[in-house]
PDB file of C-alpha atoms in Angstrom:
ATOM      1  CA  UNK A   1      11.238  39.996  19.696  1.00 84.00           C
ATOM      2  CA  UNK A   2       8.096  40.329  22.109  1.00 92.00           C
ATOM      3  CA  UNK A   3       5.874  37.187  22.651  1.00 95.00           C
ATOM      4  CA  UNK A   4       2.455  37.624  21.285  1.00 96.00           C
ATOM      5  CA  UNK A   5       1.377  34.703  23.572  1.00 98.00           C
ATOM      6  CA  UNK A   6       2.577  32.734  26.196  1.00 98.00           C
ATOM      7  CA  UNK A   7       1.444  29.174  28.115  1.00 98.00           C
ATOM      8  CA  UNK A   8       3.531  26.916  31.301  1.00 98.00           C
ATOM      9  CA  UNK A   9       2.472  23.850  32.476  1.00 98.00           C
ATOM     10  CA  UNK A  10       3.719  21.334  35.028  1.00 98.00           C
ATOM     11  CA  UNK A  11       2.572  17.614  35.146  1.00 98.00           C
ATOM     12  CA  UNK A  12       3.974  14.843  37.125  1.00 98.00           C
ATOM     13  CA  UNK A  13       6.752  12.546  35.280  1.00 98.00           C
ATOM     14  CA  UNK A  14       3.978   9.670  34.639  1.00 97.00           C
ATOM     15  CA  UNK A  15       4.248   8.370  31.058  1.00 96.00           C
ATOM     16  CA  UNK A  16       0.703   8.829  30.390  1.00 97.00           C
ATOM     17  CA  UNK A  17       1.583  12.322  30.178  1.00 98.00           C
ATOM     18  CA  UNK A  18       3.773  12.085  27.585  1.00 97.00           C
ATOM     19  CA  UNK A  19       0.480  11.944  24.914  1.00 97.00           C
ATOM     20  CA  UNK A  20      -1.078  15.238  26.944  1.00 98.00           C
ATOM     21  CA  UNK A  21       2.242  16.754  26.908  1.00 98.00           C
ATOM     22  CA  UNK A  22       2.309  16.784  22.923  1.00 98.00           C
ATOM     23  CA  UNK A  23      -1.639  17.607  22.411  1.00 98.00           C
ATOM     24  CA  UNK A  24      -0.784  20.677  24.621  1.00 98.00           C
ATOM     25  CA  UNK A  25       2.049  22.087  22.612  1.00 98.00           C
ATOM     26  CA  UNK A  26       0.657  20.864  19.132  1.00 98.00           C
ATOM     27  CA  UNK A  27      -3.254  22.878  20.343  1.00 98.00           C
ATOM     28  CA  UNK A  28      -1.213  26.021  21.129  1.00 98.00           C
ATOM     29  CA  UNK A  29       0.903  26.548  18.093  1.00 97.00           C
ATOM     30  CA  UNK A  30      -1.934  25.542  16.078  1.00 97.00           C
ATOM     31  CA  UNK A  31      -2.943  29.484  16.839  1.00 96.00           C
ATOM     32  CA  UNK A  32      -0.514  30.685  14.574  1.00 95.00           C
ATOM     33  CA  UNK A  33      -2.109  28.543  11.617  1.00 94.00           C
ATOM     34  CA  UNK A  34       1.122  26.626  10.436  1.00 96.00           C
ATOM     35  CA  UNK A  35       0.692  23.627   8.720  1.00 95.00           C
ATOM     36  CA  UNK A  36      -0.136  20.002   9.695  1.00 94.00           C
ATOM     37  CA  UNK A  37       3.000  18.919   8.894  1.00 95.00           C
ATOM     38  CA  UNK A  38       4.931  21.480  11.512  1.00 97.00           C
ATOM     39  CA  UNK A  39       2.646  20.699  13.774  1.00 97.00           C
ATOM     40  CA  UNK A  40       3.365  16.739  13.414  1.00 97.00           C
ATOM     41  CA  UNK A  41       7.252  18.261  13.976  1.00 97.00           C
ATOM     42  CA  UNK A  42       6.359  19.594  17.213  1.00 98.00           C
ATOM     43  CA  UNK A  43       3.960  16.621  18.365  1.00 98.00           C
ATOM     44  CA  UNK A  44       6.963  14.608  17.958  1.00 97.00           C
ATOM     45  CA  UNK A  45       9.967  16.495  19.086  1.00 98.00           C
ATOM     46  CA  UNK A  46       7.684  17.417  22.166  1.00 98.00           C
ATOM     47  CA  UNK A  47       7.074  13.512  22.608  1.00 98.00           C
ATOM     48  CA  UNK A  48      10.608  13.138  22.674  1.00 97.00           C
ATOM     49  CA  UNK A  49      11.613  15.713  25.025  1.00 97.00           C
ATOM     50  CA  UNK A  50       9.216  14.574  27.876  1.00 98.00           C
ATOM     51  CA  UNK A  51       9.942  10.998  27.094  1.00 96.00           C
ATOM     52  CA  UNK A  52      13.563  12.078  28.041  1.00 95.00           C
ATOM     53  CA  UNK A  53      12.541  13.988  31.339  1.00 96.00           C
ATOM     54  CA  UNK A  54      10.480  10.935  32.636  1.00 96.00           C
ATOM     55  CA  UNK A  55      12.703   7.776  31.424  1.00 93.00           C
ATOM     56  CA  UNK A  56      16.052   9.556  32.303  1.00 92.00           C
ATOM     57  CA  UNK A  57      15.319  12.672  34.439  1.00 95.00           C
ATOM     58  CA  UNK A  58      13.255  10.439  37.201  1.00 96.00           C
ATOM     59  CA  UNK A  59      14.398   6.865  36.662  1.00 93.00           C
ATOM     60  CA  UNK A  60      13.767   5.656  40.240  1.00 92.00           C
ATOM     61  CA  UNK A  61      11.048   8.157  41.322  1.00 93.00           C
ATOM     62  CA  UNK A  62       8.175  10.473  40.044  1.00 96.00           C
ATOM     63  CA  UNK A  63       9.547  14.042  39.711  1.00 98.00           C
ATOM     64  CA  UNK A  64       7.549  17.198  38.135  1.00 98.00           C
ATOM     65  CA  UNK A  65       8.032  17.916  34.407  1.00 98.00           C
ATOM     66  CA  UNK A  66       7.486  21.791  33.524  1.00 98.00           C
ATOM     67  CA  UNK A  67       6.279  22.623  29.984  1.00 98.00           C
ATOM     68  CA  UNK A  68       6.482  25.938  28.631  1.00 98.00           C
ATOM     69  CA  UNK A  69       5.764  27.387  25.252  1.00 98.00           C
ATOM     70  CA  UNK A  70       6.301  31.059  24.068  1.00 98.00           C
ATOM     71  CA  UNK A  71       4.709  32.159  20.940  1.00 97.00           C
ATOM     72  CA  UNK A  72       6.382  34.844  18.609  1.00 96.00           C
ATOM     73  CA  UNK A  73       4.885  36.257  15.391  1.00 93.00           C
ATOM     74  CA  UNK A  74       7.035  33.462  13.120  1.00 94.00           C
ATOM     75  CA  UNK A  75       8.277  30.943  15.356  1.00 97.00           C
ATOM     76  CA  UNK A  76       7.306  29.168  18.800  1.00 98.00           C
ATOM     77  CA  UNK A  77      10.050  28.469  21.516  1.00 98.00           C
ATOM     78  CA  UNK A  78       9.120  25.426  23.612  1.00 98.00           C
ATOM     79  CA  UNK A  79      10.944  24.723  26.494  1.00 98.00           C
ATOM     80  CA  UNK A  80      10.813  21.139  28.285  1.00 98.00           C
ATOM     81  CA  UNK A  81      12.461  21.720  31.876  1.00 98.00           C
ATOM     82  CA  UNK A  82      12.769  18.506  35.030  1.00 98.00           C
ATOM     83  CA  UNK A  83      14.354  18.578  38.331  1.00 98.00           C
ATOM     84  CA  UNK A  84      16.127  15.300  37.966  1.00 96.00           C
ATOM     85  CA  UNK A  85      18.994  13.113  37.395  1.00 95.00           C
ATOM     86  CA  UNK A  86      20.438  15.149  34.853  1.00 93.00           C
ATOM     87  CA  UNK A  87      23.127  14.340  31.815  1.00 89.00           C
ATOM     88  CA  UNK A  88      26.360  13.077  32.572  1.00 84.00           C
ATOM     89  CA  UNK A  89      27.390  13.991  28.796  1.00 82.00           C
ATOM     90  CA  UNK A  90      25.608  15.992  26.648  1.00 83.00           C
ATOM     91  CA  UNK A  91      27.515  15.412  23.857  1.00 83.00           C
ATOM     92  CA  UNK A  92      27.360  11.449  24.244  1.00 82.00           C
ATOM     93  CA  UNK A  93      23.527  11.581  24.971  1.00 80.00           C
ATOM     94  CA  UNK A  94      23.150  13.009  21.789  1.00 76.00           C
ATOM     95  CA  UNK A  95      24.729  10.853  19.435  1.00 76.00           C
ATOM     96  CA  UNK A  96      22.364   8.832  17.612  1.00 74.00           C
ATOM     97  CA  UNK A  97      21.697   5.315  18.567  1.00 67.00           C
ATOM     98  CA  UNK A  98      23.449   5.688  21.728  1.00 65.00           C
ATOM     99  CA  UNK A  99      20.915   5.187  24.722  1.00 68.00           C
ATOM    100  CA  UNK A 100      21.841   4.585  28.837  1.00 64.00           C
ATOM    101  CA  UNK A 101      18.552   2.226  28.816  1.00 66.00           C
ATOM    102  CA  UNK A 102      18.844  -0.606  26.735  1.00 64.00           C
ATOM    103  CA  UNK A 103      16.742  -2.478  28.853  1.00 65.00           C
ATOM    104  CA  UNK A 104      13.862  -0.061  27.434  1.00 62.00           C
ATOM    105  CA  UNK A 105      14.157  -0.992  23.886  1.00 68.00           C
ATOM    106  CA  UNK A 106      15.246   2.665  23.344  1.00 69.00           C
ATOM    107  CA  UNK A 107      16.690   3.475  20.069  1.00 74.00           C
ATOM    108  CA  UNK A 108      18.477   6.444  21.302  1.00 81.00           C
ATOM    109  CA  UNK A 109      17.315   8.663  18.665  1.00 89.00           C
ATOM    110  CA  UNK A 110      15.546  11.171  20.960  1.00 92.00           C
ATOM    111  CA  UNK A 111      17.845  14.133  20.753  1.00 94.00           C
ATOM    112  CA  UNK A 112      18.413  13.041  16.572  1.00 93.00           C
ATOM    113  CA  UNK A 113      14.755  13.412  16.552  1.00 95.00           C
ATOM    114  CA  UNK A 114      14.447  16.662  18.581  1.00 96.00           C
ATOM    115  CA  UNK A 115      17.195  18.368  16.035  1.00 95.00           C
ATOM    116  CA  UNK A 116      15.797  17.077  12.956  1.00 95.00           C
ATOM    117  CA  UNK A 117      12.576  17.826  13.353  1.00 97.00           C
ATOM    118  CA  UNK A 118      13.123  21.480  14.737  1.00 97.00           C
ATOM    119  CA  UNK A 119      14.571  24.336  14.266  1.00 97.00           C
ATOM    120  CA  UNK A 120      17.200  24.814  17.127  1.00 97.00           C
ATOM    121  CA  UNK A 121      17.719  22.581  19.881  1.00 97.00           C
ATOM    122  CA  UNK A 122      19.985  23.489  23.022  1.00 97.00           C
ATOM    123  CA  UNK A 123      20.412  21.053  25.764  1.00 96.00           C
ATOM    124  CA  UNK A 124      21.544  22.724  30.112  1.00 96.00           C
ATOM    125  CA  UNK A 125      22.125  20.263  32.492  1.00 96.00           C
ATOM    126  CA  UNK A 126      23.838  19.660  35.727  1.00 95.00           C
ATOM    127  CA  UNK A 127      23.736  16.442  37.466  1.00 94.00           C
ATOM    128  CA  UNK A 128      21.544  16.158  40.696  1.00 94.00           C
ATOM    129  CA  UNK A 129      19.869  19.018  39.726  1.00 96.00           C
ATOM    130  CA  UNK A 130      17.620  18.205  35.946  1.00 97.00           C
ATOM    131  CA  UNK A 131      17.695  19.265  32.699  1.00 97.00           C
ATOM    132  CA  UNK A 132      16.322  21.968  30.492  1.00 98.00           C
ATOM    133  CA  UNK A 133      15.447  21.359  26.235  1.00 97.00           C
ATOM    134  CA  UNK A 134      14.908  24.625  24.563  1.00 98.00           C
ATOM    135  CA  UNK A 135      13.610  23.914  21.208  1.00 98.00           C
ATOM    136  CA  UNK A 136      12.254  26.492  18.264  1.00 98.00           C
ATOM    137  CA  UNK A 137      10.544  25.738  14.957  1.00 98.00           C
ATOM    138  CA  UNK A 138       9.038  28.255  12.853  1.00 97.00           C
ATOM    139  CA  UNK A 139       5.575  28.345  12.151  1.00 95.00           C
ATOM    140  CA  UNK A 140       5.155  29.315   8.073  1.00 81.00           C
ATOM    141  CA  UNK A 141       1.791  30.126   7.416  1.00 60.00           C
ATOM    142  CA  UNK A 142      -0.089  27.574   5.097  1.00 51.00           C
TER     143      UNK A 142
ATOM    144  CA  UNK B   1      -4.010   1.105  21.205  1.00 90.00           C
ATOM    145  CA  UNK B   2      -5.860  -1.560  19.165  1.00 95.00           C
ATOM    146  CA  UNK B   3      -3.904  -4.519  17.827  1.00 97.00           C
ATOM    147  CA  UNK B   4      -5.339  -7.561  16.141  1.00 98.00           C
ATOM    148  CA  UNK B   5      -3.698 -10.347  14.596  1.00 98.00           C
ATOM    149  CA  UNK B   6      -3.955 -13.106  11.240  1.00 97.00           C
ATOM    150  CA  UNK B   7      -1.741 -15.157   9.555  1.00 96.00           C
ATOM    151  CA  UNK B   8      -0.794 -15.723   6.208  1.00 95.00           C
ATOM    152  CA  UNK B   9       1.033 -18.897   5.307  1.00 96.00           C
ATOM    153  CA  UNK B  10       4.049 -18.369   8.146  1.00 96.00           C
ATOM    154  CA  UNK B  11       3.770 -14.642   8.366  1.00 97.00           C
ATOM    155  CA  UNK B  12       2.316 -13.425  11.010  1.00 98.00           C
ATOM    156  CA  UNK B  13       0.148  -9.834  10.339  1.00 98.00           C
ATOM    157  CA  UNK B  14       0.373  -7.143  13.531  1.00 98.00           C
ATOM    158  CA  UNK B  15      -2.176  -4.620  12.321  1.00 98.00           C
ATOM    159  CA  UNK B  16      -1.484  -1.698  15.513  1.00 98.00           C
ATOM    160  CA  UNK B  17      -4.082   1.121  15.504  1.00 98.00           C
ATOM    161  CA  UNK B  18      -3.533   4.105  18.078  1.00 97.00           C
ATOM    162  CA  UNK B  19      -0.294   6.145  18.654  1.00 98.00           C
ATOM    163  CA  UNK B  20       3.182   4.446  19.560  1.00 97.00           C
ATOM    164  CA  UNK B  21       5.159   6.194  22.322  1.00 97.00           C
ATOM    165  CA  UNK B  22       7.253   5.357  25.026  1.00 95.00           C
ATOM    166  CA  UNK B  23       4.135   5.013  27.436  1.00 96.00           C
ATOM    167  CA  UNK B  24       2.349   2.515  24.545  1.00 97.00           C
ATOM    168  CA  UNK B  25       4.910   0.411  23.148  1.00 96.00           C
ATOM    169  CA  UNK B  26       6.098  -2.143  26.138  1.00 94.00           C
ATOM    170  CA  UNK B  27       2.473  -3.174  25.895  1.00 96.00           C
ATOM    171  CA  UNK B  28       2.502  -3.148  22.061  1.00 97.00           C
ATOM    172  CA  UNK B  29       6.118  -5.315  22.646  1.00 96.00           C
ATOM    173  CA  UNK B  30       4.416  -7.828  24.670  1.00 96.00           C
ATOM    174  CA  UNK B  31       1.384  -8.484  22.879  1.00 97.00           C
ATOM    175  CA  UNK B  32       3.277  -9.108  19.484  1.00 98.00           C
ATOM    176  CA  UNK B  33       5.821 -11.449  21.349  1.00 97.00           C
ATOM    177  CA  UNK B  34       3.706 -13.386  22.764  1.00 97.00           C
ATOM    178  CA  UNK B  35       1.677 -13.645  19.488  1.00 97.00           C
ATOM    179  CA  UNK B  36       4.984 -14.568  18.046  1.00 97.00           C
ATOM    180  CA  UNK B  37       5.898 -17.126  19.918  1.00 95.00           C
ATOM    181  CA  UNK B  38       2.250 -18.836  19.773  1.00 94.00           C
ATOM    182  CA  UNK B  39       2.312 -18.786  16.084  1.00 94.00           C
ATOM    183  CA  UNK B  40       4.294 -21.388  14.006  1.00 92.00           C
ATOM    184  CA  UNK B  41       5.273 -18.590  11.880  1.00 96.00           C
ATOM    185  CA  UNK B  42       9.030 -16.718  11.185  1.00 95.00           C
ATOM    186  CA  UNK B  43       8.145 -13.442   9.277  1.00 97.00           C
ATOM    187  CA  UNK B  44       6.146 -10.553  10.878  1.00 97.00           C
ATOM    188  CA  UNK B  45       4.196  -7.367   8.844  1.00 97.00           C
ATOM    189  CA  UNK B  46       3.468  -4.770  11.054  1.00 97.00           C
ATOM    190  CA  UNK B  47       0.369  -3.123   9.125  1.00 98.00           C
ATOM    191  CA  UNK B  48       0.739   0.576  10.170  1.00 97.00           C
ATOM    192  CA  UNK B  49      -1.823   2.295   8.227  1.00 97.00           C
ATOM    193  CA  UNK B  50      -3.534   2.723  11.564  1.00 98.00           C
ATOM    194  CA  UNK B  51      -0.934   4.937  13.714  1.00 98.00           C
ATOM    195  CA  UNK B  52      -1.469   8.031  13.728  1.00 96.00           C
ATOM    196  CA  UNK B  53       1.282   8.919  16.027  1.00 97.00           C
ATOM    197  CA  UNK B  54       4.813   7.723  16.781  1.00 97.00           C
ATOM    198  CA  UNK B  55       8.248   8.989  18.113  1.00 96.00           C
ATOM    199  CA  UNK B  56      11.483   6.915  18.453  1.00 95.00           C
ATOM    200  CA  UNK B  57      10.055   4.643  21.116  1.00 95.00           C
ATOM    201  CA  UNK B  58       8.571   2.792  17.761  1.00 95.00           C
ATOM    202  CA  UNK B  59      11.542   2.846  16.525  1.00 94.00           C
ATOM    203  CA  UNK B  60      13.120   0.723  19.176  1.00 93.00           C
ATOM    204  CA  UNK B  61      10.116  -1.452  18.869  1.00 95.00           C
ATOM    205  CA  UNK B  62      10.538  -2.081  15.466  1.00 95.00           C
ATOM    206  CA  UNK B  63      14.098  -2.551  16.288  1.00 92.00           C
ATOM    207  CA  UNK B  64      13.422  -5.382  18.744  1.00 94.00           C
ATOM    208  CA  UNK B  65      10.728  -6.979  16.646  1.00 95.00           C
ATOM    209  CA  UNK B  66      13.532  -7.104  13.679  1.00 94.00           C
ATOM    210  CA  UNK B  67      15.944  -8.431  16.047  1.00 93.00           C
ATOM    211  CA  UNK B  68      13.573 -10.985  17.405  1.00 94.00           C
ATOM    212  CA  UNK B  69      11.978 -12.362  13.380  1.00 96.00           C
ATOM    213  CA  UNK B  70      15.661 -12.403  12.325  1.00 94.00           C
ATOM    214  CA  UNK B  71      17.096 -14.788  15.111  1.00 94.00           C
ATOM    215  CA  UNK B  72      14.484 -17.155  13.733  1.00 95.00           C
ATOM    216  CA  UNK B  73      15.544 -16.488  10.149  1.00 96.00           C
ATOM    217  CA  UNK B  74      12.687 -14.643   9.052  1.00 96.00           C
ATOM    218  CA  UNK B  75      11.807 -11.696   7.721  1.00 95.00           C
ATOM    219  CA  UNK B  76       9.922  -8.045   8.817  1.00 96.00           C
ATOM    220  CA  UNK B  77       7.957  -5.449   7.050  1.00 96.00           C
ATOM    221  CA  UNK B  78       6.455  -2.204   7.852  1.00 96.00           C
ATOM    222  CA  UNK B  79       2.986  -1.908   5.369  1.00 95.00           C
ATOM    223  CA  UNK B  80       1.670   1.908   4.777  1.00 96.00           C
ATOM    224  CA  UNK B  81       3.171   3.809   7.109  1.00 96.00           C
ATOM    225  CA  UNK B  82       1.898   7.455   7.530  1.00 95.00           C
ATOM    226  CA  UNK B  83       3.817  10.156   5.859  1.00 94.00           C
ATOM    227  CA  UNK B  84       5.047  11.132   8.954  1.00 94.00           C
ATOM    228  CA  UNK B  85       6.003   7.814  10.425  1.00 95.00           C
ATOM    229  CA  UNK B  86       8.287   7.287   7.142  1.00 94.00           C
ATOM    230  CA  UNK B  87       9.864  10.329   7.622  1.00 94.00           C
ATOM    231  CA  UNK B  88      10.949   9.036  11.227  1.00 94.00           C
ATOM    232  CA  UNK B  89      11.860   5.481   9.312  1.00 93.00           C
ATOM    233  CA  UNK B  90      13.901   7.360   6.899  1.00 92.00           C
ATOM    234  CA  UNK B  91      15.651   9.263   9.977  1.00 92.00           C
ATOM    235  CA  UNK B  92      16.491   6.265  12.049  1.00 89.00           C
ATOM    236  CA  UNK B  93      17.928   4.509   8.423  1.00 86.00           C
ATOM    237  CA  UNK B  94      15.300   2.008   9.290  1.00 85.00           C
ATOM    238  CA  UNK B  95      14.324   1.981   5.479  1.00 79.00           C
ATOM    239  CA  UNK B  96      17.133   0.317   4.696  1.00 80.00           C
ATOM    240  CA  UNK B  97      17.036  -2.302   6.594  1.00 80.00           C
ATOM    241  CA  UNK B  98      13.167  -2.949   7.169  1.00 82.00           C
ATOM    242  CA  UNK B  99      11.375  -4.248   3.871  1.00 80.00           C
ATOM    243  CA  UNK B 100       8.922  -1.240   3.501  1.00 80.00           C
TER     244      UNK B 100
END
């Protein structure tokens, strides 16, 4: 299916940028008229997803995070993409309650979150080289 | 991030106004804990009706502030959480455990 619109953006991995991060995605779907409650979806899977690139994909240094989202007549694909750490195991990282930073207070719900609260979630990564969320929720008219 | 503070009787009242990430909540943390500790109180309400935004880093907060009321043998609630919010409570099983 062809895109009808199309937005990338790349901020640095500073948790103030988390908020802008989720403002951005949650203004461009908004386009597409879907209601408030998708849009709360996105805000918060899209919170999650940069959270993860920041706290786990730069631990011990800043790093870029790139943000793109892809708008299609019913649905908007939104990927969240760092240069980072990466995932040791997937599989583990998404189990919920499990976290690798206790020391953060995390709950380790962050990938529960992402998959509950959108449509399709798919997790790449290699280690030493980052990781890449692709997420897609559909955007039903109100 | 606005949070203010009462008391009532040996609860202590966190009313939090703003949005609760991962960015927001170790200053959120601190500023209840050390509230905490100042107080002679042992049950906590975290008032809610004022975040308009959270992900799972409130979850871990709410977590730890559970953790924390409960090793003195009190007692937490969440009061009017946004419809949203609740449906991140219900997620994490929170609800269950969290007077609500």
């Amino acid at each position: 299916m062809k895109p009808i619109n199309r937005m990338k953006t790349e901020f640095l991995s500073k948790s103030v940028n988390e908020s802008f991060a989720r403002v951005v995605a949650a203004s461009f779907a908004a386009q597409a008229d879907p209601s408030i409650d998708i849009l709360a979806d996105i805000r918060t899977a899209v919170s999650e997803a940069v959270t993860n690139a920041i706290i786990h994909g730069y631990p011990d240094k800043e790093g870029i995070v790139v943000m793109e989202c892809i708008l299609y007549p019913d649905y908007i694909e939104i990927i969240i993409e760092d240069f980072g750490k990466g995932i040791e195991d997937i599989e583990k990282a998404k189990l919920p309650l499990y976290t690798s930073r206790p020391d953060l207070e995390r709950s380790g719900m962050g990938f529960t979150v992402m998959e509950t609260f959108m449509d399709s979630l798919e997790v790449e990564s290699e280690q030493g080289k980052g990781t890449k969320i692709r997420m897609t929720k559909k955007l039903v008219n109100r | 991030m606005d949070i203010s503070f009462s008391r009532d009787g040996n609860t202590l009242v966190v009313s939090i106004k703003g949005e609760i990430d991962h960015h927001t909540a170790a200053m959120v943390r601190e500023r209840i804990d050390a509230r905490f500790l100042m107080e002679p109180v042992k049950n906590m309400v975290i008032d809610m009706s004022g975040v308009n935004f959270m992900d799972s880093a409130g979850i871990g907060l709410i977590m730890g502030r559970m953790n924390r009321v409960s090793s003195v043998g009190g007692k937490l609630s969440i009061k009017s959480p946004k419809p949203q919010i609740k449906k991140l409570l219900k997620l994490s099983k929170i609800e269950s455990i969290v007077e609500m």
